[in-house]
Amino acid sequence: MDKSPSPGVLDMPQEAPLIQDPKSLVDSYPVVPITVDCVIFGFDENELKVLLIRSDLEVFEGKWSLLGDVVHDTEELDEAAYRVLRQRTGMEDVFLEQVKTFGSPNRHPGGRVVTVAYCSLLNVLHHQLKILDNELHWHAVNQLCDMAFDHKDIIDECYSWLQKRIQEHPLAFNLLPEKFSLRQLQNLYEAILGVSLDRRNFRKKFFSMDFLIDIEEYEEDVPHRPGKLYKFNFEKYEQNKRKWFGIDF
């Protein structure tokens, strides 16, 4: 009688033993530091700016860099980002959103360092810098050139993210006064998107969304013809945001 095993039985793979010591497993991994970098965009005088400091590394002497630091062993990534912002600027009331991880092997001159970029957008007039170490101040985004590390690439990536984000979400209205003109609104979108928008088409799109409240007031003390003032209906937006697909310019 043929007692040979059934076809395919000998081909079955052996199950690998379960790992009993996860700490030893992790200890065997390469040691790669993780940092966070905060890309804080600000809108001021119809211009998009980003918050930068002077690099404290000799190899990057004189160059500008983002606000960043190493993530502590006991920290969540979000906690580290907010700690960096608080320690470097003194600001507490800024919302940060994680955008992308950057892990090129050669992005740091001292060895491989993986960084997680966080981004925020705020009105410069509403957020005062309480710490000014390392010449911390705002720089026009369209005037940036050579920077420390790969920080120019990180800013470019976050800028692209921001341009997409403001067309999906009305966060730009947080940068305007409570009462604003359509001229101010268009200047804001043009500054962030980096384009000139057709005035009639721009206004038509916003009126069609029906989130603007005409408050029956006009601008005062302006060097041009006073425009009507509006408010953004945040309550109505919250009720209808699931049906809103953003703004396509």
XYZ file of N, CA and C in Angstrom:
747
model
N 0.862 -1.188 0.000
C 0.000 0.000 0.000
C 0.898 1.239 0.000
N 0.501 2.193 -0.810
C 1.283 3.423 -0.899
C 0.970 4.303 0.299
N 1.994 4.492 1.219
C 1.804 5.312 2.412
C 2.453 6.687 2.277
N 2.736 7.090 1.057
C 3.343 8.411 0.855
C 2.351 9.491 1.263
N 2.846 10.606 1.783
C 1.950 11.679 2.252
C 1.130 12.244 1.113
N 0.007 12.801 1.488
C -0.862 13.412 0.490
C -0.135 14.556 -0.197
N -0.477 14.806 -1.442
C 0.167 15.905 -2.173
C 0.025 17.225 -1.431
N 1.138 17.931 -1.314
C 1.124 19.252 -0.703
C 1.402 19.258 0.780
N 1.346 18.102 1.455
C 1.560 18.074 2.902
C 2.968 18.502 3.262
N 3.961 17.991 2.523
C 5.357 18.336 2.828
C 5.686 19.780 2.479
N 4.818 20.399 1.692
C 5.099 21.773 1.267
C 4.582 22.804 2.263
N 3.881 22.368 3.290
C 3.319 23.325 4.238
C 4.446 23.988 5.029
N 4.421 25.340 5.106
C 5.504 26.047 5.813
C 5.412 25.838 7.317
N 6.571 25.811 7.964
C 6.620 25.707 9.412
C 6.287 27.062 10.035
N 5.449 27.072 11.062
C 5.131 28.320 11.720
C 6.320 28.793 12.539
N 6.639 30.096 12.397
C 7.745 30.665 13.169
C 7.331 30.773 14.634
N 8.260 30.541 15.556
C 7.919 30.654 16.978
C 7.560 32.092 17.331
N 6.649 32.256 18.267
C 6.268 33.596 18.699
C 7.408 34.253 19.468
N 7.561 35.539 19.290
C 8.608 36.290 19.993
C 8.136 36.544 21.422
N 8.922 36.100 22.382
C 8.527 36.198 23.777
C 9.058 37.454 24.460
N 10.113 38.059 23.900
C 10.730 39.219 24.547
C 10.719 40.412 23.591
N 9.648 41.205 23.573
C 9.572 42.338 22.654
C 10.634 43.399 22.920
N 11.096 43.514 24.185
C 12.118 44.524 24.486
C 13.432 44.195 23.785
N 13.816 42.918 23.828
C 15.052 42.517 23.155
C 14.925 42.722 21.649
N 13.726 42.491 21.144
C 13.499 42.713 19.718
C 13.719 44.177 19.365
N 13.116 45.075 20.137
C 13.271 46.504 19.864
C 14.720 46.943 20.077
N 15.379 46.389 21.095
C 16.783 46.738 21.337
C 17.673 46.362 20.162
N 17.228 45.405 19.367
C 18.026 44.978 18.217
C 17.827 45.874 16.999
N 16.823 46.760 17.060
C 16.557 47.660 15.939
C 17.628 48.753 15.871
N 17.822 49.347 14.700
C 18.713 50.513 14.600
C 18.167 51.668 15.438
N 19.056 52.426 16.055
C 18.655 53.565 16.874
C 18.608 54.808 15.984
N 17.413 55.275 15.704
C 17.217 56.465 14.867
C 16.411 57.485 15.666
N 16.972 58.655 15.954
C 16.222 59.670 16.707
C 15.008 60.155 15.922
N 13.955 60.530 16.661
C 12.753 61.109 16.074
C 12.611 62.540 16.606
N 12.388 63.472 15.694
C 12.185 64.864 16.083
C 10.830 65.340 15.572
N 10.425 66.508 16.028
C 9.256 67.185 15.478
C 9.700 68.563 15.007
N 9.115 69.025 13.914
C 9.361 70.373 13.409
C 8.019 71.062 13.209
N 7.904 72.287 13.702
C 6.652 73.034 13.629
C 6.719 74.090 12.533
N 5.832 73.971 11.567
C 5.731 74.956 10.490
C 4.543 75.849 10.826
N 4.834 77.027 11.373
C 3.788 77.943 11.807
C 3.631 79.040 10.749
N 2.559 78.943 9.977
C 2.265 79.964 8.976
C 1.451 81.079 9.638
N 1.744 82.296 9.237
C 1.001 83.437 9.748
C 0.576 84.360 8.624
N -0.585 84.954 8.770
C -1.073 85.905 7.775
C -0.974 87.299 8.364
N -0.279 88.197 7.653
C -0.060 89.540 8.178
C 0.119 90.503 7.012
N -0.670 91.584 7.006
C -0.566 92.620 5.982
C -0.648 92.023 4.572
N -1.659 91.177 4.367
C -1.912 90.547 3.064
C -0.743 89.705 2.568
N 0.024 89.136 3.493
C 1.180 88.328 3.113
C 1.244 87.078 3.983
N 1.579 85.938 3.357
C 1.742 84.696 4.103
C 3.183 84.597 4.595
N 3.328 84.344 5.884
C 4.655 84.286 6.494
C 4.827 82.973 7.252
N 6.076 82.668 7.628
C 6.361 81.465 8.402
C 7.330 81.841 9.515
N 7.174 81.212 10.668
C 7.970 81.536 11.851
C 9.270 80.728 11.841
N 10.413 81.445 11.893
C 11.723 80.790 11.804
C 12.670 81.310 12.877
N 13.721 80.501 13.159
C 14.792 80.915 14.062
C 16.134 80.650 13.389
N 17.182 81.254 13.921
C 18.537 80.985 13.433
C 18.970 79.594 13.898
N 19.580 78.836 13.006
C 20.094 77.526 13.388
C 21.238 77.680 14.380
N 21.299 76.785 15.375
C 22.385 76.831 16.359
C 23.496 75.826 16.043
N 23.464 75.226 14.843
C 24.540 74.339 14.411
C 25.563 75.121 13.587
N 26.840 74.909 13.894
C 27.894 75.641 13.195
C 27.870 75.383 11.690
N 27.552 74.149 11.294
C 27.538 73.809 9.881
C 26.477 74.616 9.128
N 25.447 75.097 9.857
C 24.387 75.905 9.239
C 24.436 77.345 9.744
N 25.596 77.820 10.131
C 25.730 79.162 10.700
C 25.097 80.216 9.775
N 24.254 81.041 10.363
C 23.626 82.118 9.604
C 22.365 81.716 8.865
N 22.030 80.421 8.847
C 20.858 79.968 8.116
C 19.643 79.858 9.050
N 18.473 79.915 8.441
C 17.236 79.853 9.204
C 16.712 78.423 9.272
N 15.993 78.130 10.344
C 15.442 76.788 10.516
C 14.066 76.868 11.164
N 13.363 75.741 11.142
C 12.062 75.642 11.787
C 12.218 75.434 13.293
N 11.125 75.537 14.010
C 11.129 75.261 15.442
C 11.020 73.754 15.632
N 12.036 73.158 16.229
C 12.014 71.709 16.370
C 12.828 71.222 17.546
N 12.669 69.939 17.866
C 13.421 69.322 18.961
C 13.221 67.816 18.896
N 14.022 67.097 19.659
C 13.916 65.645 19.756
C 12.690 65.263 20.578
N 12.026 64.198 20.173
C 10.893 63.680 20.929
C 11.422 62.870 22.109
N 10.993 63.204 23.304
C 11.432 62.476 24.494
C 10.832 61.066 24.522
N 11.510 60.162 25.221
C 11.077 58.758 25.260
C 9.662 58.591 25.805
N 9.248 59.489 26.693
C 7.943 59.328 27.339
C 6.855 60.189 26.690
N 7.176 60.843 25.574
C 6.240 61.772 24.947
C 5.498 61.169 23.763
N 4.238 61.571 23.613
C 3.532 61.364 22.364
C 4.059 62.391 21.367
N 3.914 62.122 20.076
C 4.386 63.065 19.064
C 3.692 64.418 19.214
N 2.379 64.404 19.401
C 1.640 65.665 19.547
C 2.139 66.449 20.752
N 2.396 65.749 21.848
C 2.892 66.422 23.051
C 4.224 67.111 22.782
N 5.088 66.449 22.039
C 6.397 67.023 21.729
C 6.247 68.283 20.880
N 5.343 68.247 19.904
C 5.145 69.405 19.034
C 4.656 70.615 19.834
N 3.681 70.389 20.712
C 3.167 71.493 21.517
C 4.209 71.984 22.521
N 5.027 71.084 23.032
C 6.108 71.497 23.942
C 7.093 72.405 23.214
N 7.477 72.024 22.002
C 8.407 72.831 21.222
C 7.835 74.225 20.990
N 6.580 74.275 20.588
C 5.953 75.567 20.318
C 5.903 76.433 21.574
N 5.552 75.810 22.687
C 5.444 76.546 23.947
C 6.816 77.038 24.419
N 7.826 76.172 24.360
C 9.154 76.536 24.846
C 9.851 77.554 23.947
N 9.588 77.508 22.644
C 10.284 78.401 21.718
C 9.567 79.731 21.509
N 8.242 79.756 21.693
C 7.498 80.979 21.392
C 6.717 81.535 22.577
N 6.393 80.678 23.547
C 5.555 81.094 24.657
C 4.076 81.038 24.329
N 3.719 80.648 23.105
C 2.310 80.597 22.701
C 1.668 79.291 23.159
N 0.457 79.403 23.672
C -0.258 78.242 24.192
C -1.489 77.885 23.359
N -2.096 78.871 22.718
C -3.409 78.690 22.097
C -3.307 78.518 20.576
N -2.434 77.628 20.155
C -2.238 77.374 18.723
C -2.541 75.904 18.429
N -3.382 75.674 17.430
C -3.715 74.307 17.041
C -2.710 73.807 16.003
N -2.143 72.628 16.248
C -1.177 72.025 15.333
C -1.773 70.770 14.703
N -1.459 70.567 13.435
C -1.935 69.373 12.740
C -0.744 68.658 12.112
N -0.672 67.347 12.320
C 0.424 66.562 11.756
C 0.254 66.443 10.241
N 1.331 66.728 9.510
C 1.243 66.779 8.055
C 1.985 65.628 7.378
N 3.253 65.444 7.715
C 4.038 64.435 6.989
C 5.308 64.100 7.765
N 5.826 62.896 7.538
C 7.095 62.467 8.127
C 8.188 62.533 7.072
N 9.351 63.048 7.471
C 10.491 63.179 6.568
C 11.636 62.326 7.105
N 12.126 61.391 6.280
C 13.115 60.440 6.779
C 14.277 60.174 5.855
N 14.628 61.122 4.993
C 15.787 60.912 4.118
C 17.037 60.626 4.960
N 17.824 59.610 4.607
C 19.003 59.255 5.417
C 20.002 60.387 5.579
N 20.024 61.335 4.646
C 21.041 62.385 4.670
C 20.470 63.760 5.022
N 19.291 63.797 5.612
C 18.675 65.103 5.878
C 19.328 65.831 7.054
N 20.072 65.127 7.898
C 20.752 65.730 9.046
C 22.247 65.453 8.921
N 23.098 66.459 9.104
C 24.546 66.251 8.949
C 25.164 65.347 10.006
N 24.454 65.117 11.122
C 25.012 64.306 12.194
C 24.640 62.840 12.120
N 23.817 62.449 11.158
C 23.366 61.070 11.060
C 21.883 61.030 10.758
N 21.354 59.825 10.659
C 19.948 59.711 10.288
C 19.031 60.163 11.420
N 18.137 61.105 11.084
C 17.132 61.608 12.018
C 15.811 61.693 11.263
N 14.783 61.082 11.808
C 13.443 61.142 11.219
C 12.664 62.257 11.907
N 12.032 63.122 11.134
C 11.260 64.210 11.733
C 9.813 64.175 11.266
N 8.925 64.573 12.165
C 7.501 64.648 11.877
C 7.114 66.120 11.838
N 6.571 66.562 10.710
C 6.222 67.971 10.538
C 4.800 68.238 11.000
N 4.651 69.292 11.793
C 3.349 69.776 12.235
C 3.131 71.169 11.662
N 1.877 71.484 11.355
C 1.582 72.748 10.693
C 0.446 73.472 11.393
N 0.491 74.799 11.318
C -0.585 75.619 11.847
C -0.683 76.894 11.027
N -1.848 77.523 11.081
C -2.084 78.780 10.384
C -2.768 79.722 11.356
N -2.186 80.908 11.551
C -2.747 81.838 12.520
C -2.606 83.282 12.045
N -3.348 84.162 12.683
C -3.253 85.588 12.423
C -2.148 86.151 13.306
N -1.133 86.727 12.688
C 0.033 87.217 13.432
C -0.382 88.240 14.492
N -1.370 89.070 14.183
C -1.792 90.113 15.116
C -2.464 89.546 16.355
N -2.991 88.324 16.255
C -3.719 87.721 17.374
C -2.850 86.821 18.234
N -1.613 86.574 17.825
C -0.730 85.662 18.559
C 0.631 86.329 18.768
N 0.839 86.822 19.954
C 2.067 87.539 20.258
C 3.182 86.572 20.660
N 4.368 86.762 20.080
C 5.529 85.960 20.459
C 6.040 86.450 21.813
N 6.140 85.531 22.768
C 6.575 85.896 24.112
C 8.048 85.568 24.348
N 8.655 84.818 23.425
C 10.067 84.456 23.501
C 10.685 84.773 22.138
N 11.847 85.428 22.127
C 12.458 85.837 20.864
C 13.901 85.333 20.731
N 14.226 84.239 21.416
C 15.583 83.684 21.351
C 15.924 83.273 19.923
N 17.217 83.307 19.602
C 17.720 82.905 18.287
C 17.057 83.692 17.149
N 16.788 84.981 17.422
C 16.218 85.875 16.401
C 14.907 85.339 15.833
N 14.103 84.790 16.678
C 12.815 84.252 16.251
C 11.935 85.360 15.678
N 11.523 85.220 14.420
C 10.556 86.161 13.862
C 9.975 85.624 12.562
N 9.022 86.387 12.018
C 8.275 85.966 10.839
C 9.014 86.308 9.552
N 8.935 85.382 8.571
C 9.565 85.574 7.259
C 8.533 85.353 6.163
N 8.564 86.179 5.139
C 7.661 86.001 4.001
C 7.967 84.680 3.307
N 6.950 83.859 3.084
C 7.144 82.542 2.475
C 7.729 82.654 1.074
N 7.308 83.659 0.323
C 7.781 83.778 -1.064
C 9.187 84.357 -1.178
N 9.848 84.607 -0.047
C 11.214 85.134 -0.079
C 12.226 84.185 0.550
N 11.805 82.963 0.880
C 12.713 82.002 1.495
C 13.687 81.449 0.458
N 14.906 81.178 0.895
C 15.892 80.575 -0.017
C 16.585 79.426 0.703
N 17.910 79.459 0.795
C 18.665 78.360 1.392
C 18.443 78.325 2.899
N 18.050 77.142 3.422
C 17.781 76.996 4.843
C 18.560 75.822 5.427
N 18.543 75.706 6.734
C 19.210 74.595 7.413
C 18.454 73.287 7.138
N 19.200 72.190 7.195
C 18.641 70.845 6.991
C 17.857 70.801 5.673
N 16.706 70.116 5.707
C 15.798 70.081 4.546
C 14.557 70.917 4.839
N 14.729 71.945 5.660
C 13.578 72.697 6.141
C 12.845 73.456 5.045
N 13.550 73.848 3.988
C 12.848 74.488 2.865
C 11.913 73.474 2.204
N 12.356 72.231 2.067
C 11.500 71.180 1.496
C 10.287 70.926 2.392
N 10.505 70.937 3.696
C 9.404 70.716 4.635
C 8.383 71.846 4.526
N 8.867 73.080 4.458
C 7.960 74.221 4.314
C 7.187 74.131 3.008
N 7.865 73.779 1.926
C 7.192 73.661 0.627
C 6.084 72.606 0.685
N 6.374 71.493 1.349
C 5.381 70.423 1.456
C 4.187 70.881 2.294
N 4.474 71.561 3.385
C 3.401 72.050 4.246
C 2.616 73.170 3.569
N 3.279 73.961 2.762
C 2.594 75.028 2.025
C 1.601 74.413 1.035
N 2.011 73.363 0.349
C 1.102 72.670 -0.574
C -0.087 72.085 0.185
N 0.208 71.515 1.357
C -0.862 70.980 2.204
C -1.825 72.083 2.612
N -1.282 73.259 2.986
C -2.107 74.381 3.414
C -2.996 74.886 2.280
N -2.446 74.984 1.082
C -3.222 75.461 -0.058
C -4.407 74.542 -0.338
N -4.191 73.258 -0.177
C -5.279 72.298 -0.372
C -6.269 72.369 0.786
N -5.743 72.550 1.978
C -6.573 72.544 3.191
C -7.556 73.705 3.212
N -7.130 74.897 2.794
C -8.032 76.044 2.890
C -9.130 75.990 1.839
N -8.976 75.120 0.847
C -10.049 74.948 -0.124
C -11.027 73.857 0.312
N -10.635 73.089 1.320
C -11.488 72.020 1.843
C -12.183 72.421 3.143
N -11.651 73.450 3.796
C -12.115 73.810 5.130
C -12.037 75.329 5.275
N -13.017 75.975 5.906
C -13.017 77.447 6.004
C -12.102 77.999 7.095
N -10.954 77.370 7.321
C -10.068 77.839 8.381
C -9.521 79.229 8.101
N -9.521 79.655 6.825
C -9.011 80.979 6.486
C -9.807 82.084 7.170
N -11.075 81.832 7.478
C -11.896 82.865 8.101
C -11.424 83.187 9.513
N -10.671 82.275 10.129
C -10.122 82.554 11.453
C -9.023 83.606 11.404
N -8.525 83.912 10.223
C -7.461 84.898 10.071
C -8.005 86.303 9.847
N -9.279 86.412 9.577
C -9.900 87.694 9.280
C -10.513 88.310 10.538
N -10.753 89.628 10.512
C -11.519 90.230 11.605
C -12.925 89.624 11.637
N -13.627 89.810 12.728
C -14.984 89.279 12.819
C -15.852 89.833 11.696
N -15.647 91.126 11.381
C -16.336 91.771 10.266
C -15.294 92.018 9.170
N -15.557 91.543 7.982
C -14.568 91.656 6.908
C -15.255 92.005 5.592
N -14.470 92.573 4.689
C -14.979 92.889 3.356
C -14.611 91.762 2.396
N -15.276 91.712 1.264
C -14.939 90.712 0.256
C -13.550 90.960 -0.318
N -13.107 92.208 -0.309
C -11.741 92.526 -0.740
C -10.729 91.863 0.193
N -10.958 91.962 1.507
C -10.064 91.330 2.477
C -10.072 89.816 2.309
N -11.259 89.257 2.078
C -11.387 87.814 1.906
C -10.614 87.343 0.679
N -10.754 88.046 -0.420
C -10.048 87.650 -1.635
C -8.546 87.839 -1.483
N -8.106 88.925 -0.841
C -6.669 89.130 -0.607
C -6.071 87.981 0.191
N -6.838 87.490 1.158
C -6.378 86.377 1.987
C -6.177 85.118 1.154
N -7.175 84.752 0.371
C -7.069 83.539 -0.449
C -5.977 83.674 -1.509
N -5.826 84.844 -2.080
C -4.776 85.042 -3.085
C -3.392 84.916 -2.458
N -3.230 85.438 -1.239
C -1.930 85.362 -0.565
C -1.551 83.918 -0.247
N -2.515 83.127 0.183
C -2.217 81.747 0.555
C -2.076 80.848 -0.671
N -2.947 81.050 -1.661
C -2.892 80.213 -2.865
C -1.801 80.665 -3.830
N -1.325 81.895 -3.675
C -0.265 82.387 -4.545
C -0.720 82.644 -5.967
N -1.980 83.024 -6.151
C -2.537 83.267 -7.481
C -3.418 84.510 -7.438
N -3.706 85.056 -8.623
C -4.681 86.131 -8.744
C -6.016 85.515 -9.144
N -7.071 85.873 -8.433
C -8.385 85.288 -8.670
C -9.308 86.323 -9.304
N -10.130 85.858 -10.206
C -11.109 86.730 -10.845
C -12.114 87.224 -9.801
N -12.257 88.539 -9.701
C -13.081 89.135 -8.656
C -14.527 88.674 -8.729
N -15.122 88.691 -9.904
C -16.536 88.326 -10.037
C -16.750 86.846 -9.741
N -15.872 85.992 -10.251
C -16.016 84.554 -10.030
C -15.807 84.201 -8.558
N -14.838 84.867 -7.931
C -14.559 84.626 -6.514
C -15.789 84.920 -5.663
N -16.390 86.068 -5.889
C -17.554 86.462 -5.087
C -18.755 85.560 -5.363
N -18.900 85.167 -6.604
C -20.016 84.293 -6.969
C -19.925 82.963 -6.235
N -18.700 82.415 -6.142
C -18.523 81.133 -5.461
C -18.894 81.225 -3.986
N -18.431 82.309 -3.333
C -18.712 82.426 -1.903
C -20.183 82.707 -1.620
N -20.821 83.522 -2.446
C -22.243 83.778 -2.236
C -23.075 82.510 -2.476
N -22.618 81.672 -3.398
C -23.371 80.446 -3.688
C -23.330 79.462 -2.518
N -22.289 79.553 -1.679
C -22.197 78.672 -0.516
C -23.141 79.102 0.596
N -23.564 80.366 0.568
C -24.549 80.892 1.507
C -24.075 80.825 2.963
N -22.784 81.081 3.193
C -22.252 81.127 4.548
C -21.881 82.543 4.975
N -22.070 83.529 4.104
C -21.728 84.909 4.429
C -22.968 85.646 4.916
N -22.801 86.378 6.001
C -23.897 87.155 6.575
C -23.660 88.634 6.278
N -24.546 89.243 5.551
C -24.484 90.675 5.262
C -24.959 91.426 6.507
N -24.040 92.166 7.152
C -24.383 92.843 8.407
C -24.808 94.295 8.191
N -24.980 94.687 6.911
C -25.473 96.028 6.591
C -24.548 97.128 7.116
N -23.250 96.873 7.063
C -22.259 97.885 7.446
C -21.220 98.001 6.342
N -20.459 99.107 6.384
C -19.433 99.351 5.377
C -18.081 99.638 6.047
N -17.020 99.417 5.294
C -15.681 99.734 5.783
C -15.578 101.228 6.096
N -14.672 101.543 7.025
C -14.414 102.934 7.377
C -12.919 103.210 7.308
N -12.575 104.451 6.984
C -11.174 104.894 6.959
C -10.302 104.009 6.077
N -10.756 103.746 4.870
C -9.979 102.958 3.909
C -9.636 103.842 2.706
N -8.479 103.593 2.047
C -8.042 104.447 0.933
C -8.750 104.156 -0.385
N -9.758 103.294 -0.340
C -10.500 102.943 -1.542
C -11.995 103.059 -1.237
N -12.797 102.794 -2.231
C -14.240 102.849 -2.021
C -14.641 101.846 -0.942
N -15.314 102.293 0.118
C -15.680 101.374 1.206
C -16.532 100.207 0.710
N -16.158 99.006 1.128
C -16.913 97.818 0.749
C -17.846 97.384 1.860
N -18.847 96.596 1.514
C -19.771 96.072 2.513
C -19.037 95.088 3.423
N -19.482 94.983 4.645
C -18.872 94.082 5.613
C -19.757 92.855 5.827
N -19.093 91.729 6.075
C -19.786 90.458 6.253
C -19.229 89.737 7.472
N -19.976 88.747 7.923
C -19.504 87.788 8.911
C -19.646 86.394 8.315
N -18.814 85.452 8.797
C -18.944 84.065 8.348
C -19.873 83.334 9.300
N -20.826 82.610 8.747
C -21.811 81.896 9.556
C -21.243 80.524 9.950
N -20.452 80.501 11.029
C -19.834 79.253 11.474
C -20.885 78.235 11.918
N -21.957 78.714 12.526
C -23.004 77.799 12.988
C -23.652 77.077 11.816
N -23.947 77.808 10.762
C -24.559 77.188 9.587
C -23.588 76.239 8.907
N -22.294 76.611 8.906
C -21.296 75.725 8.310
C -21.233 74.401 9.060
N -21.242 74.447 10.397
C -21.175 73.228 11.198
C -22.362 72.314 10.908
N -23.512 72.903 10.620
C -24.709 72.117 10.341
C -24.689 71.494 8.944
N -23.902 72.094 8.054
C -23.919 71.654 6.653
C -22.576 71.167 6.134
N -21.563 71.059 7.006
C -20.224 70.764 6.512
C -20.105 69.389 5.862
N -20.967 68.457 6.224
C -20.894 67.131 5.592
C -21.312 67.190 4.135
N -22.094 68.210 3.796
C -22.543 68.360 2.404
C -21.626 69.276 1.611
N -20.666 69.901 2.308
C -19.797 70.887 1.651
C -18.530 70.212 1.151
N -18.240 70.387 -0.127
C -17.081 69.721 -0.727
C -15.924 70.688 -0.965
N -16.001 71.880 -0.388
C -14.901 72.808 -0.500
C -15.083 73.805 -1.640
N -13.998 74.538 -1.900
C -14.001 75.595 -2.891
C -13.015 75.232 -3.989
N -13.457 75.221 -5.215
C -12.578 74.916 -6.331
C -12.318 76.190 -7.121
N -11.106 76.746 -6.938
C -10.746 77.944 -7.685
C -10.061 77.586 -9.000
